[in-house]
Amino acid sequence: MNRASIIDTSHWSGPVDWNKAFSSGAAGMYTKASQLANDDTFAPNWKNAKGLLPRGAFHYLDWEKSELVQAKLFTDTMGGDWGELPPSLDLEMDPTPFKLTPALVQGKVWNWLQAVEKTTGKVPMIYCGAS
């Protein structure tokens, strides 16, 4: 079986049958751990996918709160189980309405990445949208 797809889940996805995902050929999973609070589906997704698929968690960076507070929320939500895939920062929120310059955005992203790497020992990756 060709395992090529990585599943991306959050509370928007609803419950996931991880046995079915594995048997359908999923190669891994990323699940939302946090934004301004922890994602309600993180704990069951994280637990139920363990041992079936390589797991990664992501944080949706929200410009309304300190990036360092958000990095701590993310790592606290993971509870010391860093998964098998690198942590990921989801950069889809448009910084323009918050009047953030590219330099400020870069600094906030860098701060988050460094804080998460320091805590987890893993180099995070970035997922981003067009904005």
mmCIF file of N, CA and C in Angstrom:
data_model
loop_
_atom_site.group_PDB
_atom_site.id
_atom_site.type_symbol
_atom_site.label_atom_id
_atom_site.label_comp_id
_atom_site.label_asym_id
_atom_site.label_seq_id
_atom_site.Cartn_x
_atom_site.Cartn_y
_atom_site.Cartn_z
ATOM 1 N N MET A 1 0.847 -1.183 0.000
ATOM 2 C CA MET A 1 0.000 0.000 0.000
ATOM 3 C C MET A 1 0.885 1.236 0.000
ATOM 4 N N ASN A 2 0.576 2.195 -0.833
ATOM 5 C CA ASN A 2 1.319 3.444 -0.906
ATOM 6 C C ASN A 2 0.803 4.399 0.162
ATOM 7 N N ARG A 3 1.640 4.716 1.126
ATOM 8 C CA ARG A 3 1.254 5.641 2.208
ATOM 9 C C ARG A 3 1.801 7.021 1.864
ATOM 10 N N ALA A 4 0.945 7.874 1.339
ATOM 11 C CA ALA A 4 1.415 9.170 0.856
ATOM 12 C C ALA A 4 0.754 10.355 1.537
ATOM 13 N N SER A 5 -0.390 10.185 2.160
ATOM 14 C CA SER A 5 -1.098 11.361 2.664
ATOM 15 C C SER A 5 -0.914 11.543 4.171
ATOM 16 N N ILE A 6 -0.794 12.797 4.538
ATOM 17 C CA ILE A 6 -0.749 13.188 5.941
ATOM 18 C C ILE A 6 -2.106 13.823 6.247
ATOM 19 N N ILE A 7 -2.761 13.352 7.287
ATOM 20 C CA ILE A 7 -4.074 13.863 7.672
ATOM 21 C C ILE A 7 -3.889 15.072 8.578
ATOM 22 N N ASP A 8 -4.682 16.108 8.353
ATOM 23 C CA ASP A 8 -4.673 17.343 9.142
ATOM 24 C C ASP A 8 -6.038 17.439 9.822
ATOM 25 N N THR A 9 -6.058 17.435 11.153
ATOM 26 C CA THR A 9 -7.326 17.457 11.878
ATOM 27 C C THR A 9 -7.373 18.575 12.914
ATOM 28 N N SER A 10 -8.589 18.925 13.272
ATOM 29 C CA SER A 10 -8.862 19.860 14.362
ATOM 30 C C SER A 10 -10.305 19.645 14.774
ATOM 31 N N HIS A 11 -10.797 20.522 15.638
ATOM 32 C CA HIS A 11 -12.197 20.401 16.056
ATOM 33 C C HIS A 11 -13.150 20.531 14.863
ATOM 34 N N TRP A 12 -12.708 21.142 13.785
ATOM 35 C CA TRP A 12 -13.539 21.288 12.589
ATOM 36 C C TRP A 12 -13.763 19.942 11.905
ATOM 37 N N SER A 13 -12.877 18.983 12.130
ATOM 38 C CA SER A 13 -12.954 17.674 11.468
ATOM 39 C C SER A 13 -13.924 16.710 12.134
ATOM 40 N N GLY A 14 -14.225 16.947 13.401
ATOM 41 C CA GLY A 14 -15.036 15.979 14.136
ATOM 42 C C GLY A 14 -14.204 14.768 14.517
ATOM 43 N N PRO A 15 -14.847 13.729 15.051
ATOM 44 C CA PRO A 15 -14.119 12.526 15.466
ATOM 45 C C PRO A 15 -13.444 11.835 14.278
ATOM 46 N N VAL A 16 -12.265 11.276 14.523
ATOM 47 C CA VAL A 16 -11.515 10.585 13.479
ATOM 48 C C VAL A 16 -11.365 9.120 13.885
ATOM 49 N N ASP A 17 -11.627 8.234 12.962
ATOM 50 C CA ASP A 17 -11.395 6.807 13.171
ATOM 51 C C ASP A 17 -9.969 6.526 12.706
ATOM 52 N N TRP A 18 -9.020 6.469 13.632
ATOM 53 C CA TRP A 18 -7.607 6.358 13.281
ATOM 54 C C TRP A 18 -7.261 4.989 12.722
ATOM 55 N N ASN A 19 -7.963 3.947 13.133
ATOM 56 C CA ASN A 19 -7.747 2.625 12.531
ATOM 57 C C ASN A 19 -8.129 2.661 11.057
ATOM 58 N N LYS A 20 -9.236 3.312 10.746
ATOM 59 C CA LYS A 20 -9.675 3.429 9.354
ATOM 60 C C LYS A 20 -8.694 4.295 8.557
ATOM 61 N N ALA A 21 -8.220 5.375 9.172
ATOM 62 C CA ALA A 21 -7.245 6.242 8.496
ATOM 63 C C ALA A 21 -5.991 5.442 8.147
ATOM 64 N N PHE A 22 -5.510 4.647 9.097
ATOM 65 C CA PHE A 22 -4.326 3.828 8.853
ATOM 66 C C PHE A 22 -4.593 2.805 7.753
ATOM 67 N N SER A 23 -5.715 2.094 7.851
ATOM 68 C CA SER A 23 -6.002 1.055 6.855
ATOM 69 C C SER A 23 -6.287 1.634 5.475
ATOM 70 N N SER A 24 -6.647 2.925 5.427
ATOM 71 C CA SER A 24 -6.888 3.587 4.137
ATOM 72 C C SER A 24 -5.612 4.136 3.513
ATOM 73 N N GLY A 25 -4.487 4.015 4.229
ATOM 74 C CA GLY A 25 -3.208 4.390 3.646
ATOM 75 C C GLY A 25 -2.603 5.692 4.139
ATOM 76 N N ALA A 26 -3.149 6.290 5.200
ATOM 77 C CA ALA A 26 -2.559 7.524 5.725
ATOM 78 C C ALA A 26 -1.112 7.272 6.146
ATOM 79 N N ALA A 27 -0.250 8.239 5.871
ATOM 80 C CA ALA A 27 1.170 8.117 6.210
ATOM 81 C C ALA A 27 1.496 8.766 7.551
ATOM 82 N N GLY A 28 0.625 9.600 8.051
ATOM 83 C CA GLY A 28 0.852 10.307 9.296
ATOM 84 C C GLY A 28 -0.289 11.251 9.563
ATOM 85 N N MET A 29 -0.177 11.957 10.677
ATOM 86 C CA MET A 29 -1.227 12.906 11.035
ATOM 87 C C MET A 29 -0.644 14.126 11.724
ATOM 88 N N TYR A 30 -1.293 15.252 11.471
ATOM 89 C CA TYR A 30 -1.071 16.478 12.237
ATOM 90 C C TYR A 30 -2.410 16.865 12.811
ATOM 91 N N THR A 31 -2.420 17.187 14.094
ATOM 92 C CA THR A 31 -3.650 17.606 14.740
ATOM 93 C C THR A 31 -3.416 18.916 15.468
ATOM 94 N N LYS A 32 -4.428 19.751 15.447
ATOM 95 C CA LYS A 32 -4.330 21.058 16.089
ATOM 96 C C LYS A 32 -4.295 20.876 17.598
ATOM 97 N N ALA A 33 -3.260 21.403 18.211
ATOM 98 C CA ALA A 33 -3.145 21.360 19.663
ATOM 99 C C ALA A 33 -3.753 22.609 20.295
ATOM 100 N N SER A 34 -3.527 23.769 19.636
ATOM 101 C CA SER A 34 -3.917 25.006 20.301
ATOM 102 C C SER A 34 -4.026 26.179 19.341
ATOM 103 N N GLN A 35 -4.716 27.191 19.833
ATOM 104 C CA GLN A 35 -4.763 28.519 19.222
ATOM 105 C C GLN A 35 -4.744 29.486 20.388
ATOM 106 N N LEU A 36 -5.857 30.041 20.795
ATOM 107 C CA LEU A 36 -5.872 30.850 22.017
ATOM 108 C C LEU A 36 -6.212 29.992 23.232
ATOM 109 N N ALA A 37 -6.577 28.751 22.985
ATOM 110 C CA ALA A 37 -6.844 27.738 24.005
ATOM 111 C C ALA A 37 -6.491 26.398 23.376
ATOM 112 N N ASN A 38 -6.522 25.326 24.178
ATOM 113 C CA ASN A 38 -6.238 24.041 23.550
ATOM 114 C C ASN A 38 -7.465 23.577 22.765
ATOM 115 N N ASP A 39 -7.206 22.846 21.686
ATOM 116 C CA ASP A 39 -8.266 22.327 20.820
ATOM 117 C C ASP A 39 -8.914 21.129 21.513
ATOM 118 N N ASP A 40 -10.246 21.118 21.547
ATOM 119 C CA ASP A 40 -10.985 20.053 22.236
ATOM 120 C C ASP A 40 -10.679 18.652 21.718
ATOM 121 N N THR A 41 -10.305 18.535 20.458
ATOM 122 C CA THR A 41 -10.080 17.210 19.891
ATOM 123 C C THR A 41 -8.622 16.767 19.978
ATOM 124 N N PHE A 42 -7.748 17.638 20.477
ATOM 125 C CA PHE A 42 -6.337 17.267 20.513
ATOM 126 C C PHE A 42 -6.090 16.008 21.332
ATOM 127 N N ALA A 43 -6.527 15.989 22.578
ATOM 128 C CA ALA A 43 -6.214 14.860 23.467
ATOM 129 C C ALA A 43 -6.693 13.525 22.901
ATOM 130 N N PRO A 44 -7.954 13.404 22.457
ATOM 131 C CA PRO A 44 -8.351 12.102 21.908
ATOM 132 C C PRO A 44 -7.630 11.754 20.607
ATOM 133 N N ASN A 45 -7.411 12.742 19.733
ATOM 134 C CA ASN A 45 -6.683 12.450 18.488
ATOM 135 C C ASN A 45 -5.261 12.002 18.786
ATOM 136 N N TRP A 46 -4.594 12.692 19.680
ATOM 137 C CA TRP A 46 -3.199 12.395 20.021
ATOM 138 C C TRP A 46 -3.082 10.984 20.596
ATOM 139 N N LYS A 47 -3.983 10.666 21.512
ATOM 140 C CA LYS A 47 -3.969 9.361 22.166
ATOM 141 C C LYS A 47 -4.330 8.242 21.197
ATOM 142 N N ASN A 48 -5.389 8.428 20.427
ATOM 143 C CA ASN A 48 -5.912 7.350 19.592
ATOM 144 C C ASN A 48 -5.078 7.072 18.340
ATOM 145 N N ALA A 49 -4.294 8.036 17.890
ATOM 146 C CA ALA A 49 -3.438 7.810 16.717
ATOM 147 C C ALA A 49 -2.088 7.206 17.108
ATOM 148 N N LYS A 50 -1.743 7.282 18.388
ATOM 149 C CA LYS A 50 -0.436 6.797 18.850
ATOM 150 C C LYS A 50 -0.293 5.312 18.538
ATOM 151 N N GLY A 51 0.834 4.963 17.939
ATOM 152 C CA GLY A 51 1.115 3.588 17.593
ATOM 153 C C GLY A 51 0.578 3.173 16.227
ATOM 154 N N LEU A 52 -0.339 3.962 15.687
ATOM 155 C CA LEU A 52 -0.887 3.678 14.359
ATOM 156 C C LEU A 52 -0.192 4.495 13.281
ATOM 157 N N LEU A 53 -0.020 5.785 13.573
ATOM 158 C CA LEU A 53 0.543 6.724 12.593
ATOM 159 C C LEU A 53 1.552 7.626 13.278
ATOM 160 N N PRO A 54 2.575 8.062 12.555
ATOM 161 C CA PRO A 54 3.435 9.112 13.107
ATOM 162 C C PRO A 54 2.584 10.359 13.365
ATOM 163 N N ARG A 55 2.772 10.968 14.551
ATOM 164 C CA ARG A 55 1.940 12.095 14.958
ATOM 165 C C ARG A 55 2.734 13.394 15.036
ATOM 166 N N GLY A 56 2.079 14.461 14.611
ATOM 167 C CA GLY A 56 2.610 15.805 14.766
ATOM 168 C C GLY A 56 1.491 16.720 15.234
ATOM 169 N N ALA A 57 1.867 17.719 16.002
ATOM 170 C CA ALA A 57 0.883 18.688 16.503
ATOM 171 C C ALA A 57 1.193 20.049 15.910
ATOM 172 N N PHE A 58 0.130 20.860 15.737
ATOM 173 C CA PHE A 58 0.351 22.212 15.255
ATOM 174 C C PHE A 58 -0.375 23.226 16.123
ATOM 175 N N HIS A 59 0.159 24.432 16.084
ATOM 176 C CA HIS A 59 -0.428 25.574 16.777
ATOM 177 C C HIS A 59 -0.774 26.628 15.740
ATOM 178 N N TYR A 60 -1.983 27.150 15.814
ATOM 179 C CA TYR A 60 -2.423 28.236 14.932
ATOM 180 C C TYR A 60 -2.057 29.545 15.621
ATOM 181 N N LEU A 61 -1.073 30.261 15.068
ATOM 182 C CA LEU A 61 -0.614 31.500 15.690
ATOM 183 C C LEU A 61 -1.653 32.596 15.509
ATOM 184 N N ASP A 62 -2.052 33.177 16.607
ATOM 185 C CA ASP A 62 -3.065 34.230 16.640
ATOM 186 C C ASP A 62 -2.375 35.528 17.057
ATOM 187 N N TRP A 63 -2.513 36.558 16.247
ATOM 188 C CA TRP A 63 -1.800 37.816 16.488
ATOM 189 C C TRP A 63 -2.336 38.568 17.698
ATOM 190 N N GLU A 64 -3.424 38.113 18.297
ATOM 191 C CA GLU A 64 -4.031 38.820 19.426
ATOM 192 C C GLU A 64 -3.324 38.585 20.760
ATOM 193 N N LYS A 65 -2.409 37.620 20.824
ATOM 194 C CA LYS A 65 -1.774 37.270 22.092
ATOM 195 C C LYS A 65 -0.281 37.066 21.884
ATOM 196 N N SER A 66 0.482 37.238 22.933
ATOM 197 C CA SER A 66 1.935 37.045 22.874
ATOM 198 C C SER A 66 2.291 35.680 22.295
ATOM 199 N N GLU A 67 3.251 35.688 21.388
ATOM 200 C CA GLU A 67 3.705 34.437 20.784
ATOM 201 C C GLU A 67 4.369 33.527 21.805
ATOM 202 N N LEU A 68 4.992 34.102 22.837
ATOM 203 C CA LEU A 68 5.629 33.285 23.866
ATOM 204 C C LEU A 68 4.594 32.621 24.766
ATOM 205 N N VAL A 69 3.508 33.334 25.067
ATOM 206 C CA VAL A 69 2.401 32.742 25.818
ATOM 207 C C VAL A 69 1.796 31.601 25.006
ATOM 208 N N GLN A 70 1.682 31.815 23.696
ATOM 209 C CA GLN A 70 1.117 30.780 22.831
ATOM 210 C C GLN A 70 2.048 29.575 22.709
ATOM 211 N N ALA A 71 3.346 29.793 22.671
ATOM 212 C CA ALA A 71 4.297 28.679 22.622
ATOM 213 C C ALA A 71 4.179 27.826 23.882
ATOM 214 N N LYS A 72 4.036 28.479 25.021
ATOM 215 C CA LYS A 72 3.875 27.740 26.284
ATOM 216 C C LYS A 72 2.557 26.978 26.296
ATOM 217 N N LEU A 73 1.480 27.597 25.831
ATOM 218 C CA LEU A 73 0.194 26.907 25.739
ATOM 219 C C LEU A 73 0.342 25.646 24.881
ATOM 220 N N PHE A 74 0.998 25.785 23.727
ATOM 221 C CA PHE A 74 1.200 24.664 22.814
ATOM 222 C C PHE A 74 1.947 23.515 23.493
ATOM 223 N N THR A 75 3.089 23.811 24.092
ATOM 224 C CA THR A 75 3.882 22.743 24.703
ATOM 225 C C THR A 75 3.179 22.176 25.942
ATOM 226 N N ASP A 76 2.505 23.019 26.698
ATOM 227 C CA ASP A 76 1.736 22.512 27.847
ATOM 228 C C ASP A 76 0.634 21.569 27.386
ATOM 229 N N THR A 77 -0.027 21.898 26.284
ATOM 230 C CA THR A 77 -1.104 21.059 25.755
ATOM 231 C C THR A 77 -0.570 19.697 25.349
ATOM 232 N N MET A 78 0.649 19.655 24.825
ATOM 233 C CA MET A 78 1.245 18.386 24.397
ATOM 234 C C MET A 78 1.664 17.518 25.581
ATOM 235 N N GLY A 79 1.835 18.115 26.736
ATOM 236 C CA GLY A 79 2.092 17.350 27.952
ATOM 237 C C GLY A 79 3.354 16.507 27.959
ATOM 238 N N GLY A 80 4.383 16.917 27.223
ATOM 239 C CA GLY A 80 5.641 16.187 27.224
ATOM 240 C C GLY A 80 5.734 15.067 26.199
ATOM 241 N N ASP A 81 4.633 14.737 25.538
ATOM 242 C CA ASP A 81 4.640 13.744 24.458
ATOM 243 C C ASP A 81 4.753 14.531 23.162
ATOM 244 N N TRP A 82 5.974 14.635 22.635
ATOM 245 C CA TRP A 82 6.242 15.507 21.485
ATOM 246 C C TRP A 82 5.909 14.867 20.149
ATOM 247 N N GLY A 83 5.446 13.627 20.141
ATOM 248 C CA GLY A 83 5.066 12.983 18.891
ATOM 249 C C GLY A 83 6.276 12.529 18.098
ATOM 250 N N GLU A 84 5.999 12.044 16.916
ATOM 251 C CA GLU A 84 7.040 11.493 16.052
ATOM 252 C C GLU A 84 7.429 12.447 14.921
ATOM 253 N N LEU A 85 6.558 13.389 14.609
ATOM 254 C CA LEU A 85 6.824 14.372 13.553
ATOM 255 C C LEU A 85 7.165 15.713 14.198
ATOM 256 N N PRO A 86 7.806 16.611 13.471
ATOM 257 C CA PRO A 86 8.161 17.908 14.057
ATOM 258 C C PRO A 86 6.917 18.715 14.435
ATOM 259 N N PRO A 87 7.012 19.507 15.497
ATOM 260 C CA PRO A 87 5.908 20.424 15.797
ATOM 261 C C PRO A 87 5.773 21.414 14.636
ATOM 262 N N SER A 88 4.581 21.960 14.473
ATOM 263 C CA SER A 88 4.346 22.853 13.341
ATOM 264 C C SER A 88 3.633 24.124 13.790
ATOM 265 N N LEU A 89 4.026 25.218 13.177
ATOM 266 C CA LEU A 89 3.383 26.509 13.399
ATOM 267 C C LEU A 89 2.528 26.820 12.185
ATOM 268 N N ASP A 90 1.243 27.007 12.408
ATOM 269 C CA ASP A 90 0.293 27.317 11.345
ATOM 270 C C ASP A 90 0.164 28.835 11.252
ATOM 271 N N LEU A 91 0.656 29.382 10.152
ATOM 272 C CA LEU A 91 0.616 30.834 9.919
ATOM 273 C C LEU A 91 -0.385 31.144 8.821
ATOM 274 N N GLU A 92 -1.632 31.242 9.175
ATOM 275 C CA GLU A 92 -2.655 31.568 8.188
ATOM 276 C C GLU A 92 -3.390 32.855 8.507
ATOM 277 N N MET A 93 -3.268 33.350 9.740
ATOM 278 C CA MET A 93 -3.966 34.580 10.112
ATOM 279 C C MET A 93 -3.253 35.778 9.489
ATOM 280 N N ASP A 94 -4.001 36.588 8.788
ATOM 281 C CA ASP A 94 -3.462 37.773 8.123
ATOM 282 C C ASP A 94 -3.004 38.791 9.171
ATOM 283 N N PRO A 95 -1.735 39.185 9.154
ATOM 284 C CA PRO A 95 -1.250 40.154 10.137
ATOM 285 C C PRO A 95 -1.623 41.606 9.818
ATOM 286 N N THR A 96 -2.102 41.861 8.599
ATOM 287 C CA THR A 96 -2.389 43.233 8.167
ATOM 288 C C THR A 96 -3.348 43.974 9.083
ATOM 289 N N PRO A 97 -4.498 43.392 9.478
ATOM 290 C CA PRO A 97 -5.416 44.129 10.358
ATOM 291 C C PRO A 97 -4.816 44.467 11.723
ATOM 292 N N PHE A 98 -3.747 43.786 12.094
ATOM 293 C CA PHE A 98 -3.088 44.027 13.376
ATOM 294 C C PHE A 98 -1.927 45.012 13.241
ATOM 295 N N LYS A 99 -1.776 45.548 12.011
ATOM 296 C CA LYS A 99 -0.734 46.536 11.709
ATOM 297 C C LYS A 99 0.668 46.026 12.055
ATOM 298 N N LEU A 100 0.898 44.761 11.746
ATOM 299 C CA LEU A 100 2.204 44.167 11.988
ATOM 300 C C LEU A 100 3.054 44.269 10.727
ATOM 301 N N THR A 101 4.230 44.808 10.874
ATOM 302 C CA THR A 101 5.162 44.893 9.750
ATOM 303 C C THR A 101 5.758 43.510 9.493
ATOM 304 N N PRO A 102 6.327 43.303 8.325
ATOM 305 C CA PRO A 102 7.008 42.015 8.084
ATOM 306 C C PRO A 102 8.073 41.715 9.142
ATOM 307 N N ALA A 103 8.786 42.730 9.592
ATOM 308 C CA ALA A 103 9.823 42.505 10.606
ATOM 309 C C ALA A 103 9.216 42.050 11.932
ATOM 310 N N LEU A 104 8.085 42.630 12.320
ATOM 311 C CA LEU A 104 7.422 42.203 13.556
ATOM 312 C C LEU A 104 6.891 40.777 13.428
ATOM 313 N N VAL A 105 6.317 40.457 12.281
ATOM 314 C CA VAL A 105 5.829 39.097 12.044
ATOM 315 C C VAL A 105 6.999 38.118 12.141
ATOM 316 N N GLN A 106 8.091 38.430 11.462
ATOM 317 C CA GLN A 106 9.264 37.563 11.488
ATOM 318 C C GLN A 106 9.761 37.367 12.921
ATOM 319 N N GLY A 107 9.804 38.432 13.691
ATOM 320 C CA GLY A 107 10.265 38.339 15.080
ATOM 321 C C GLY A 107 9.363 37.474 15.933
ATOM 322 N N LYS A 108 8.060 37.635 15.783
ATOM 323 C CA LYS A 108 7.108 36.830 16.556
ATOM 324 C C LYS A 108 7.205 35.351 16.176
ATOM 325 N N VAL A 109 7.319 35.088 14.891
ATOM 326 C CA VAL A 109 7.454 33.704 14.428
ATOM 327 C C VAL A 109 8.750 33.100 14.978
ATOM 328 N N TRP A 110 9.836 33.841 14.870
ATOM 329 C CA TRP A 110 11.125 33.363 15.370
ATOM 330 C C TRP A 110 11.051 33.055 16.870
ATOM 331 N N ASN A 111 10.429 33.958 17.637
ATOM 332 C CA ASN A 111 10.302 33.749 19.083
ATOM 333 C C ASN A 111 9.540 32.460 19.392
ATOM 334 N N TRP A 112 8.439 32.227 18.663
ATOM 335 C CA TRP A 112 7.634 31.020 18.881
ATOM 336 C C TRP A 112 8.458 29.782 18.545
ATOM 337 N N LEU A 113 9.105 29.805 17.382
ATOM 338 C CA LEU A 113 9.895 28.652 16.944
ATOM 339 C C LEU A 113 10.995 28.320 17.954
ATOM 340 N N GLN A 114 11.696 29.336 18.421
ATOM 341 C CA GLN A 114 12.792 29.116 19.364
ATOM 342 C C GLN A 114 12.285 28.577 20.693
ATOM 343 N N ALA A 115 11.174 29.111 21.195
ATOM 344 C CA ALA A 115 10.616 28.647 22.468
ATOM 345 C C ALA A 115 10.177 27.190 22.373
ATOM 346 N N VAL A 116 9.547 26.828 21.270
ATOM 347 C CA VAL A 116 9.078 25.452 21.102
ATOM 348 C C VAL A 116 10.252 24.501 20.918
ATOM 349 N N GLU A 117 11.239 24.906 20.144
ATOM 350 C CA GLU A 117 12.422 24.047 19.970
ATOM 351 C C GLU A 117 13.138 23.830 21.297
ATOM 352 N N LYS A 118 13.257 24.888 22.091
ATOM 353 C CA LYS A 118 13.942 24.778 23.378
ATOM 354 C C LYS A 118 13.217 23.786 24.296
ATOM 355 N N THR A 119 11.890 23.811 24.280
ATOM 356 C CA THR A 119 11.117 22.932 25.156
ATOM 357 C C THR A 119 11.067 21.503 24.646
ATOM 358 N N THR A 120 10.857 21.329 23.347
ATOM 359 C CA THR A 120 10.638 19.989 22.797
ATOM 360 C C THR A 120 11.913 19.303 22.331
ATOM 361 N N GLY A 121 12.954 20.082 22.042
ATOM 362 C CA GLY A 121 14.164 19.518 21.469
ATOM 363 C C GLY A 121 14.027 19.191 19.988
ATOM 364 N N LYS A 122 12.912 19.621 19.383
ATOM 365 C CA LYS A 122 12.655 19.368 17.959
ATOM 366 C C LYS A 122 12.569 20.690 17.214
ATOM 367 N N VAL A 123 13.121 20.736 16.011
ATOM 368 C CA VAL A 123 13.040 21.932 15.182
ATOM 369 C C VAL A 123 11.647 21.978 14.547
ATOM 370 N N PRO A 124 10.854 23.004 14.875
ATOM 371 C CA PRO A 124 9.504 23.084 14.294
ATOM 372 C C PRO A 124 9.538 23.447 12.814
ATOM 373 N N MET A 125 8.463 23.115 12.150
ATOM 374 C CA MET A 125 8.282 23.536 10.764
ATOM 375 C C MET A 125 7.164 24.562 10.716
ATOM 376 N N ILE A 126 7.032 25.218 9.571
ATOM 377 C CA ILE A 126 6.017 26.254 9.385
ATOM 378 C C ILE A 126 5.092 25.848 8.246
ATOM 379 N N TYR A 127 3.807 25.994 8.504
ATOM 380 C CA TYR A 127 2.772 25.834 7.477
ATOM 381 C C TYR A 127 2.147 27.202 7.305
ATOM 382 N N CYS A 128 1.995 27.684 6.090
ATOM 383 C CA CYS A 128 1.446 29.025 5.945
ATOM 384 C C CYS A 128 0.496 29.121 4.773
ATOM 385 N N GLY A 129 -0.383 30.102 4.867
ATOM 386 C CA GLY A 129 -1.296 30.442 3.792
ATOM 387 C C GLY A 129 -0.735 31.630 3.025
ATOM 388 N N ALA A 130 -1.478 32.070 2.052
ATOM 389 C CA ALA A 130 -1.035 33.155 1.169
ATOM 390 C C ALA A 130 -0.811 34.466 1.906
ATOM 391 N N SER A 131 -1.573 34.720 2.982
ATOM 392 C CA SER A 131 -1.418 36.003 3.688
ATOM 393 C C SER A 131 -0.162 36.009 4.531
#
